[in-house]
CSV table of C-alpha atoms in Angstrom, one decimal:
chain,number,residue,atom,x,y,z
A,1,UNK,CA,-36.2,12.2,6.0
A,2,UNK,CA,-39.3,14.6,6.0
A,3,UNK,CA,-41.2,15.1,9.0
A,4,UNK,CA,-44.1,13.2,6.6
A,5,UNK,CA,-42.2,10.4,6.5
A,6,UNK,CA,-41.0,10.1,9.7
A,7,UNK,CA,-44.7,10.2,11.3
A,8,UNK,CA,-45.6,7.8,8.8
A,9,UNK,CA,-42.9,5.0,9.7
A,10,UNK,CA,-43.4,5.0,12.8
A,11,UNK,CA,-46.9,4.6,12.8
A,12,UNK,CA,-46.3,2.0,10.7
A,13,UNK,CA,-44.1,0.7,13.4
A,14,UNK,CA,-46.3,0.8,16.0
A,15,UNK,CA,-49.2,-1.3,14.2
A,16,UNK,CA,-46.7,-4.1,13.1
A,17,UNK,CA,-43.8,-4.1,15.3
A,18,UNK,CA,-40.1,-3.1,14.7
A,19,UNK,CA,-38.1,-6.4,15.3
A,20,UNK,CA,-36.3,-7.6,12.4
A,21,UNK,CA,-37.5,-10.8,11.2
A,22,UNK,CA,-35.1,-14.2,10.8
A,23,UNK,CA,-34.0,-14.7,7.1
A,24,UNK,CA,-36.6,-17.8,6.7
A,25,UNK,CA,-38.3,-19.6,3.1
A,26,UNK,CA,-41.7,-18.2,3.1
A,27,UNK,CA,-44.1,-20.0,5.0
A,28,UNK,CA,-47.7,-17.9,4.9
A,29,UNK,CA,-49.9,-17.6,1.9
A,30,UNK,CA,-50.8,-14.0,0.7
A,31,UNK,CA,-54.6,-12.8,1.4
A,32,UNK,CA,-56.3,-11.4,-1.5
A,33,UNK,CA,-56.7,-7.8,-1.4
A,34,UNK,CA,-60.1,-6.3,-0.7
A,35,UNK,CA,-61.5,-3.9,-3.4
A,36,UNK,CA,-60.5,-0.8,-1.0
A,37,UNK,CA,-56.6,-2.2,-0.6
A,38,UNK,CA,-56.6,-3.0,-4.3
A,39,UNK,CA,-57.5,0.8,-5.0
A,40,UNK,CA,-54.8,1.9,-2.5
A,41,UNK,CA,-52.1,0.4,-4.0
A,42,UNK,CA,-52.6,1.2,-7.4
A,43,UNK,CA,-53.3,4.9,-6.4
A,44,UNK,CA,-49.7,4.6,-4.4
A,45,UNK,CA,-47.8,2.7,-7.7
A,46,UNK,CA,-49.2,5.6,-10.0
A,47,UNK,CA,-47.7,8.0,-7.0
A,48,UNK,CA,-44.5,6.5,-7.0
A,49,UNK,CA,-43.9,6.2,-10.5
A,50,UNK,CA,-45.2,10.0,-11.1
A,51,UNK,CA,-42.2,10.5,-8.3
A,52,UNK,CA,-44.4,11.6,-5.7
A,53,UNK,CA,-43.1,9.6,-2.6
A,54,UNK,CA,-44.6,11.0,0.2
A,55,UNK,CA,-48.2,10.3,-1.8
A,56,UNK,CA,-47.3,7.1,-2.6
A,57,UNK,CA,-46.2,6.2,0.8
A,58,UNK,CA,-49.6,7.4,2.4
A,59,UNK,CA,-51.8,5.1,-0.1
A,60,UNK,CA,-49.9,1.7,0.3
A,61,UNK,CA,-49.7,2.5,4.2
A,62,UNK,CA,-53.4,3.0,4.1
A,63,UNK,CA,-53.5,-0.3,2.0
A,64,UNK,CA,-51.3,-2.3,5.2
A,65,UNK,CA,-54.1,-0.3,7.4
A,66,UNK,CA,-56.4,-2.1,5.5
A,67,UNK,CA,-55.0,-5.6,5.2
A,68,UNK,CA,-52.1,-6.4,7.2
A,69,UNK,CA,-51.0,-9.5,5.0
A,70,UNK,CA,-51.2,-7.4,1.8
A,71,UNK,CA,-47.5,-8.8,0.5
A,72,UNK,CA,-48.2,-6.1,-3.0
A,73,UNK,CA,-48.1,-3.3,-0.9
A,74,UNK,CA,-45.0,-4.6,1.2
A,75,UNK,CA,-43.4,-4.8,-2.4
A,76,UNK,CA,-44.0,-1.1,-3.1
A,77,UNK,CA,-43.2,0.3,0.3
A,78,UNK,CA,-39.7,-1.4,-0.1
A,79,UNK,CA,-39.6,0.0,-4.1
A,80,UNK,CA,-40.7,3.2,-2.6
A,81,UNK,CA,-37.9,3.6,-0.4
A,82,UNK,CA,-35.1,2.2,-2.9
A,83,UNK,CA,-35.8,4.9,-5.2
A,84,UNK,CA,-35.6,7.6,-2.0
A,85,UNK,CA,-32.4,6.1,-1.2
A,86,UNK,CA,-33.6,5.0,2.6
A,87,UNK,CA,-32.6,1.6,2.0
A,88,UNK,CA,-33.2,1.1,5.9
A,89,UNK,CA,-37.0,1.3,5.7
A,90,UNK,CA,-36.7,-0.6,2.0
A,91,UNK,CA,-35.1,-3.3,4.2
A,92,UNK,CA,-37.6,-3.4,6.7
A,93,UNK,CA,-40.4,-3.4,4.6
A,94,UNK,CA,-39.0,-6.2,2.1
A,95,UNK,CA,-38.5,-8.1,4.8
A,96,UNK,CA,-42.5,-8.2,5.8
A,97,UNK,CA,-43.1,-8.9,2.2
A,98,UNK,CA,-40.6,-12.2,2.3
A,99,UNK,CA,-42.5,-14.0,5.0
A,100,UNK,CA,-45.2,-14.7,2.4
A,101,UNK,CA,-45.5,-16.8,-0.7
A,102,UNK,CA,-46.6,-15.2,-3.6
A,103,UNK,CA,-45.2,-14.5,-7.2
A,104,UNK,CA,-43.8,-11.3,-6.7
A,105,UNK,CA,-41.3,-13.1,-4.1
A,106,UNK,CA,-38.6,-12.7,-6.6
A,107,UNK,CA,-39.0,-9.1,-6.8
A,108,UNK,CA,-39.1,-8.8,-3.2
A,109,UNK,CA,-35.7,-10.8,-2.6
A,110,UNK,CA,-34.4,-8.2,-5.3
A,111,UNK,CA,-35.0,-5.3,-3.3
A,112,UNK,CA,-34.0,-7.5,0.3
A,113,UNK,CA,-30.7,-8.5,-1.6
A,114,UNK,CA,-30.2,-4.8,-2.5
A,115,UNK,CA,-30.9,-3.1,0.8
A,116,UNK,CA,-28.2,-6.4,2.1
A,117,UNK,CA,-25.7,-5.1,-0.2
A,118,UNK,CA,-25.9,-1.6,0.7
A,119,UNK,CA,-24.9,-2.9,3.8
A,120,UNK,CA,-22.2,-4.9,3.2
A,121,UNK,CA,-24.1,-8.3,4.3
A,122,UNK,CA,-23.4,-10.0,1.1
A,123,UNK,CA,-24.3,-13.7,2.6
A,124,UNK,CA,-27.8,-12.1,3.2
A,125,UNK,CA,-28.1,-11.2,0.2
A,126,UNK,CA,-26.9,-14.4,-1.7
A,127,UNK,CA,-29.4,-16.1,0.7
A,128,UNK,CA,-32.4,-14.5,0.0
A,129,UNK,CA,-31.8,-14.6,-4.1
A,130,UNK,CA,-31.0,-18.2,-3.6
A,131,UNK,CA,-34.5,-18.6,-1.7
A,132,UNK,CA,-36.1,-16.8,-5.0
A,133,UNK,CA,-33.7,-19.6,-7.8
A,134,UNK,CA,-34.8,-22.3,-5.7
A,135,UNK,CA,-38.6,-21.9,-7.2
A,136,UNK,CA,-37.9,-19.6,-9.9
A,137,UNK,CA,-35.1,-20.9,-11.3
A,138,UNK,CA,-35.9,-19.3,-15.2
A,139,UNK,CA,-36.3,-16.1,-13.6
A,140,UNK,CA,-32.9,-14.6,-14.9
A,141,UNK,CA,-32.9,-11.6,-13.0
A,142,UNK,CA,-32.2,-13.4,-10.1
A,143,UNK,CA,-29.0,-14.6,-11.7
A,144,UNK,CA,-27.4,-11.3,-12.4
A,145,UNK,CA,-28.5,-9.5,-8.6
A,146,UNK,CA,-26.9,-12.7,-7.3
A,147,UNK,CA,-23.7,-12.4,-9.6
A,148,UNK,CA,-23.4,-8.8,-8.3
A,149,UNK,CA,-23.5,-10.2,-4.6
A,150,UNK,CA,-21.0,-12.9,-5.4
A,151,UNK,CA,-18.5,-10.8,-6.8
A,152,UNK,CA,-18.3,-8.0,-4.0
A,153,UNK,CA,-18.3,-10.9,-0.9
A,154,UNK,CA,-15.0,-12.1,-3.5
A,155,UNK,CA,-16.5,-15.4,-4.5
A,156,UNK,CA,-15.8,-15.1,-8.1
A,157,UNK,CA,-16.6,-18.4,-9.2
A,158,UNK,CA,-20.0,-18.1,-7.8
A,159,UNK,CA,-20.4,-15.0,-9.3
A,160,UNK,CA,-19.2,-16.1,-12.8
A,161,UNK,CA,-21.1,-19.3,-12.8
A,162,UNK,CA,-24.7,-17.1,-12.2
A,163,UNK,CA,-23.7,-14.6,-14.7
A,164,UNK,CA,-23.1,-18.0,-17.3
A,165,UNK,CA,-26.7,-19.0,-16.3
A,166,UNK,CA,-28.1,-15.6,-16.8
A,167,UNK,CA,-26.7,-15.8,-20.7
A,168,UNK,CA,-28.1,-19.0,-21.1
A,169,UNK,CA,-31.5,-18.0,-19.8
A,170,UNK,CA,-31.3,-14.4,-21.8
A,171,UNK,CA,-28.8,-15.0,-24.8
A,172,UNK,CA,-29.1,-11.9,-26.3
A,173,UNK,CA,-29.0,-9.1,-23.5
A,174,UNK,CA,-26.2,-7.7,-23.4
A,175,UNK,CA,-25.5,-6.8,-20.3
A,176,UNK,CA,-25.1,-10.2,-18.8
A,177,UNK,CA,-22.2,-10.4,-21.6
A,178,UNK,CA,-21.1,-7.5,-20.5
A,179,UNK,CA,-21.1,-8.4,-17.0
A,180,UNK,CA,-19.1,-11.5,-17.6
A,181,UNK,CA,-16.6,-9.8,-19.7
A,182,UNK,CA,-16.2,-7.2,-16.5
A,183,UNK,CA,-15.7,-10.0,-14.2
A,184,UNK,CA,-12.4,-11.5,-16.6
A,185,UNK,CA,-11.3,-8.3,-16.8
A,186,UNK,CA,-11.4,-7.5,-13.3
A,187,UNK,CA,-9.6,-10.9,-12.0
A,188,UNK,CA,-7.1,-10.1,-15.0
A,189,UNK,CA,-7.7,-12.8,-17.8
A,190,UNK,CA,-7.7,-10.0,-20.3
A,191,UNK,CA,-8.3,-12.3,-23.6
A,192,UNK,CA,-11.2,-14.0,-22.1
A,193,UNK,CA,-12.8,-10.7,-21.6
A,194,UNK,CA,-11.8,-9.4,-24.7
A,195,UNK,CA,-13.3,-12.3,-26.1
A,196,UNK,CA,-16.9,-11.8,-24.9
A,197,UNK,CA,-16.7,-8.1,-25.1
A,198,UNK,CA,-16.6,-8.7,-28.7
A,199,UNK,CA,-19.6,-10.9,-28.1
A,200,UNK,CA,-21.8,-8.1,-26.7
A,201,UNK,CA,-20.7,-5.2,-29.0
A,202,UNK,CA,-22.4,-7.9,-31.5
A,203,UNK,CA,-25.3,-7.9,-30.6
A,204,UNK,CA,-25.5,-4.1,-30.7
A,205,UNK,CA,-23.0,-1.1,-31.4
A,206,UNK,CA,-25.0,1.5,-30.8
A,207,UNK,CA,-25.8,1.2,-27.2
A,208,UNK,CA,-24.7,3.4,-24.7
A,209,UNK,CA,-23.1,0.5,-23.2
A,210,UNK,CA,-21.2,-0.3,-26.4
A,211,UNK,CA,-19.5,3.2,-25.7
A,212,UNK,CA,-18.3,1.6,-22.4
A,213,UNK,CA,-17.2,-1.7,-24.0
A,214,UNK,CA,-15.3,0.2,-26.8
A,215,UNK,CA,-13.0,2.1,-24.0
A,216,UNK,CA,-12.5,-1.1,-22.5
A,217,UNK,CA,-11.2,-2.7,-25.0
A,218,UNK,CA,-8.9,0.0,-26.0
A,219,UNK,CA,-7.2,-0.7,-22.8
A,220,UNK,CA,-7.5,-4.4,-23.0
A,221,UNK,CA,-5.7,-4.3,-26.5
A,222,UNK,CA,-3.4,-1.1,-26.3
A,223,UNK,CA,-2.4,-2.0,-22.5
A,224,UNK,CA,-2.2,-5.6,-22.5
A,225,UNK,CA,-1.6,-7.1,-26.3
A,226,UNK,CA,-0.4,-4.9,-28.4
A,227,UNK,CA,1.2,-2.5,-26.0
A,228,UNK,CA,2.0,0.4,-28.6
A,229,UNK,CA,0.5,4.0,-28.5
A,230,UNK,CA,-3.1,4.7,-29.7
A,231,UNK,CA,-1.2,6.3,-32.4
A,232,UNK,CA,1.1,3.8,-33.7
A,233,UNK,CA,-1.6,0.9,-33.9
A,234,UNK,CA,-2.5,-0.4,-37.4
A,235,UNK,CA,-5.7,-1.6,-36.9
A,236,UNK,CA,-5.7,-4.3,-39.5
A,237,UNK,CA,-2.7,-5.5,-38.6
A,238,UNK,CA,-2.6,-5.0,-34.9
A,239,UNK,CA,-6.6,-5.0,-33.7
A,240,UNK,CA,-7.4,-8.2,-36.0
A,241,UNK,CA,-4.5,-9.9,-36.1
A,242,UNK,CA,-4.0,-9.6,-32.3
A,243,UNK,CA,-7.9,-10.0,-31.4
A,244,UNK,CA,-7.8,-13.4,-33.6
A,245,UNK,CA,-4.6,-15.2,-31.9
A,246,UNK,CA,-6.7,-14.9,-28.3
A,247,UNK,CA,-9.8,-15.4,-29.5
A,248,UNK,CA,-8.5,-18.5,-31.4
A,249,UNK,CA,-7.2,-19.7,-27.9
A,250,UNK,CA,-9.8,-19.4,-25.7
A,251,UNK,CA,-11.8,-21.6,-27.9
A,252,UNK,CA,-9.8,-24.4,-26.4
A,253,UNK,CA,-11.0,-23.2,-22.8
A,254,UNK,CA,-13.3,-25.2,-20.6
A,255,UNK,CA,-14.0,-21.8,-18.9
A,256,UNK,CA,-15.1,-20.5,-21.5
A,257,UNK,CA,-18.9,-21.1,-22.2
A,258,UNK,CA,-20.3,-23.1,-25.5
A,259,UNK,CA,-22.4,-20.2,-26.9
A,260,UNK,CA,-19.2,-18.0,-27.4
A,261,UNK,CA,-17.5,-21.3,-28.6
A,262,UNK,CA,-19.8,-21.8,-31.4
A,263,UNK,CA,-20.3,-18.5,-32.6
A,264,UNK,CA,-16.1,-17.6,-33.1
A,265,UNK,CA,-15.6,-21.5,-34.9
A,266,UNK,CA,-18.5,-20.5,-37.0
A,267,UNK,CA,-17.4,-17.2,-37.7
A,268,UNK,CA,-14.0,-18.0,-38.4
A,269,UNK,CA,-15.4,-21.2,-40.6
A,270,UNK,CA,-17.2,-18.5,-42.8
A,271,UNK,CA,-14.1,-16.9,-43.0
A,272,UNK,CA,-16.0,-13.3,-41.6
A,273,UNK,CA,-13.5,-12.4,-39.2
A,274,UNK,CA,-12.4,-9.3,-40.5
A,275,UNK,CA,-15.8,-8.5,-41.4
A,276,UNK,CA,-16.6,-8.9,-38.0
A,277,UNK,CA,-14.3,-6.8,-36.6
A,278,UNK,CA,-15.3,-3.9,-38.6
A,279,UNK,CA,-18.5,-4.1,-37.9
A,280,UNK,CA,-18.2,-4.3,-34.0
A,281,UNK,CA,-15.6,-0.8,-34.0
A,282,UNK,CA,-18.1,1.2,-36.1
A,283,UNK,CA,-18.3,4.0,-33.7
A,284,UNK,CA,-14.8,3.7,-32.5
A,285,UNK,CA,-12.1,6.0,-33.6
A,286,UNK,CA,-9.5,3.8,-35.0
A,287,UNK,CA,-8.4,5.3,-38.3
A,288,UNK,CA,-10.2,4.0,-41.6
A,289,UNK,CA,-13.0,1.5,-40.0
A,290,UNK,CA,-15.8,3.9,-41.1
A,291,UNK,CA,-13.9,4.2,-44.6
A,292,UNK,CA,-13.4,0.6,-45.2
A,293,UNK,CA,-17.1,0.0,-44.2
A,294,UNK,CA,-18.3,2.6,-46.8
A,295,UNK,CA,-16.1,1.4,-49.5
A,296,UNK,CA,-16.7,-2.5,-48.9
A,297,UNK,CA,-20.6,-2.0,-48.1
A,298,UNK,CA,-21.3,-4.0,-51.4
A,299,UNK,CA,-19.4,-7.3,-50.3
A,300,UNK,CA,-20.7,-7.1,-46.9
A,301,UNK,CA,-24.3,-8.2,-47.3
A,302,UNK,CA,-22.9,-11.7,-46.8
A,303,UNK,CA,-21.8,-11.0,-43.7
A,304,UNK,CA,-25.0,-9.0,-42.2
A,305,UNK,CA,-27.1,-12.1,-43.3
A,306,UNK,CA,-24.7,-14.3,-41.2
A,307,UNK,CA,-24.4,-12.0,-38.3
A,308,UNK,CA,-28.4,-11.2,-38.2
A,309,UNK,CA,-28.4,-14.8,-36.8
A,310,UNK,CA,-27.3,-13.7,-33.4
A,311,UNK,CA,-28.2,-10.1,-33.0
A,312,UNK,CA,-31.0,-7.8,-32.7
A,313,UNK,CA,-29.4,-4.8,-34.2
């Protein structure tokens, strides 16, 4: 930490206190900010976002100098510090922002539940999201920070179920898919995850992400179904045929949710699976998707209409 910085936290100590607060529902209302405050922290958010941190820091102290119950500029300080990597003073300065009520609680119990993490107190951090649901429950954000905290304290359940509510709250973002497909993969039900992977390269084969979901299922069909070499793998006989069996069976699942339930049974009632599956592996390198693609492009127009139901690409 800069010499800056360090005066400038402690002073900050001094004029508030340094114990660490109990993990407590907000109980105080928020003051307004006075025109002066006001002008402080937006001076400090244009600071911090131009990168300038010790700048930034200066402005929304002088802001807490100004108005001691100023929860905005708590929420900055604590943003300030994430993006420094001192989650310490993040923590400590989330944590004056959590004793009030206000609407940017959520985003405060975001950065808490991060600085928690960092730290390895996961039940902090599923706390103080679950604080945030409790009043913000279509606030799907929450969801996903919570999943995260859920699946490192080993609670995979927990962590699935908020990941299922984050889809159903944000349908077509992809990473939540993504995320859920991680999780299967990671506690080994392979066809599950394959199964939503799909999902998510759907909705968009061109993200970076996409990249990412491509490599994983390479593994999760060259390692675990099809087990051959990258090189002996027919992909219209092995990726399709293979991908269609497990798909097929986890429609039957009770784990798996209704959204990807209804999208394979239609698909497969429209008889697009093959379709489908060239689609999704455009930018992969199995041999002769980018071929067939060109030389069917006139009979797939069928398809795209069907598909443009459920993605944004």
């Amino acid at each position: 930490m800069s010499i800056i910085k360090k005066f400038l936290f402690i002073g900050f100590l001094v004029m508030v206190g340094c114990s660490t607060p109990q993990l407590e529902r907000p109980t105080e209302d928020a003051v307004p900010m006075s025109q002066e405050a006001n002008r402080l922290v937006h001076a400090g958010i244009k600071f911090k976002e131009s990168g300038d941190y010790d700048s930034a820091l200066k402005k929304l102290l002088a802001a807490i100098s100004e108005n001691r119950n100023n929860v905005v500029a708590y929420y900055e300080l604590s943003d300030t510090y994430l993006l420094m990597g001192d989650y310490e003073n993040a923590q400590r300065f989330a944590e004056k922002g959590l004793k009030f009520k206000s609407d940017i609680y959520p985003r405060i119990a975001i950065n808490a539940s991060k600085c928690y993490r960092q730290a390895n107190d996961f039940n902090k951090s599923i706390k103080v999201l679950s604080f945030a649901i409790e009043d913000n429950e279509d606030i799907y954000d929450l969801y996903i920070e919570r999943s995260i905290s859920y699946k490192m304290a080993l609670e995979y359940d927990s962590a699935s179920y908020d990941l299922k509510s984050y889809i159903k709250l944000n349908p077509l973002d992809q990473e939540g898919h993504v995320k859920l497909a991680d999780l299967y993969k990671y506690k080994l039900e392979f066809s599950k995850a394959l199964t939503i992977y799909y999902f998510a390269l759907m909705l968009n084969p061109n993200t970076d992400d996409s990249k990412r979901i491509i490599e994983n299922l390479r593994f999760l069909i060259d390692e675990s179904l099809i087990k051959k070499k990258p090189n002996e793998i027919d992909f219209e006989l092995d990726i399709i045929g293979a991908s269609k069996i497990k798909i097929e069976e986890n429609l039957n699942s009770d784990d798996m949710p209704k959204l990807y339930k209804e999208f394979y049974k239609s698909l497969m009632k429209e008889s697009f699976f093959e379709e489908f599956m060239y689609f999704i592996h455009t930018n992969s390198n199995y041999p002769g998707v980018k071929a067939w693609i060109v030389e069917n492009e006139e009979n797939l127009q069928p398809f795209y209409d069907w598909v443009n139901k459920y993605n944004y690409y």
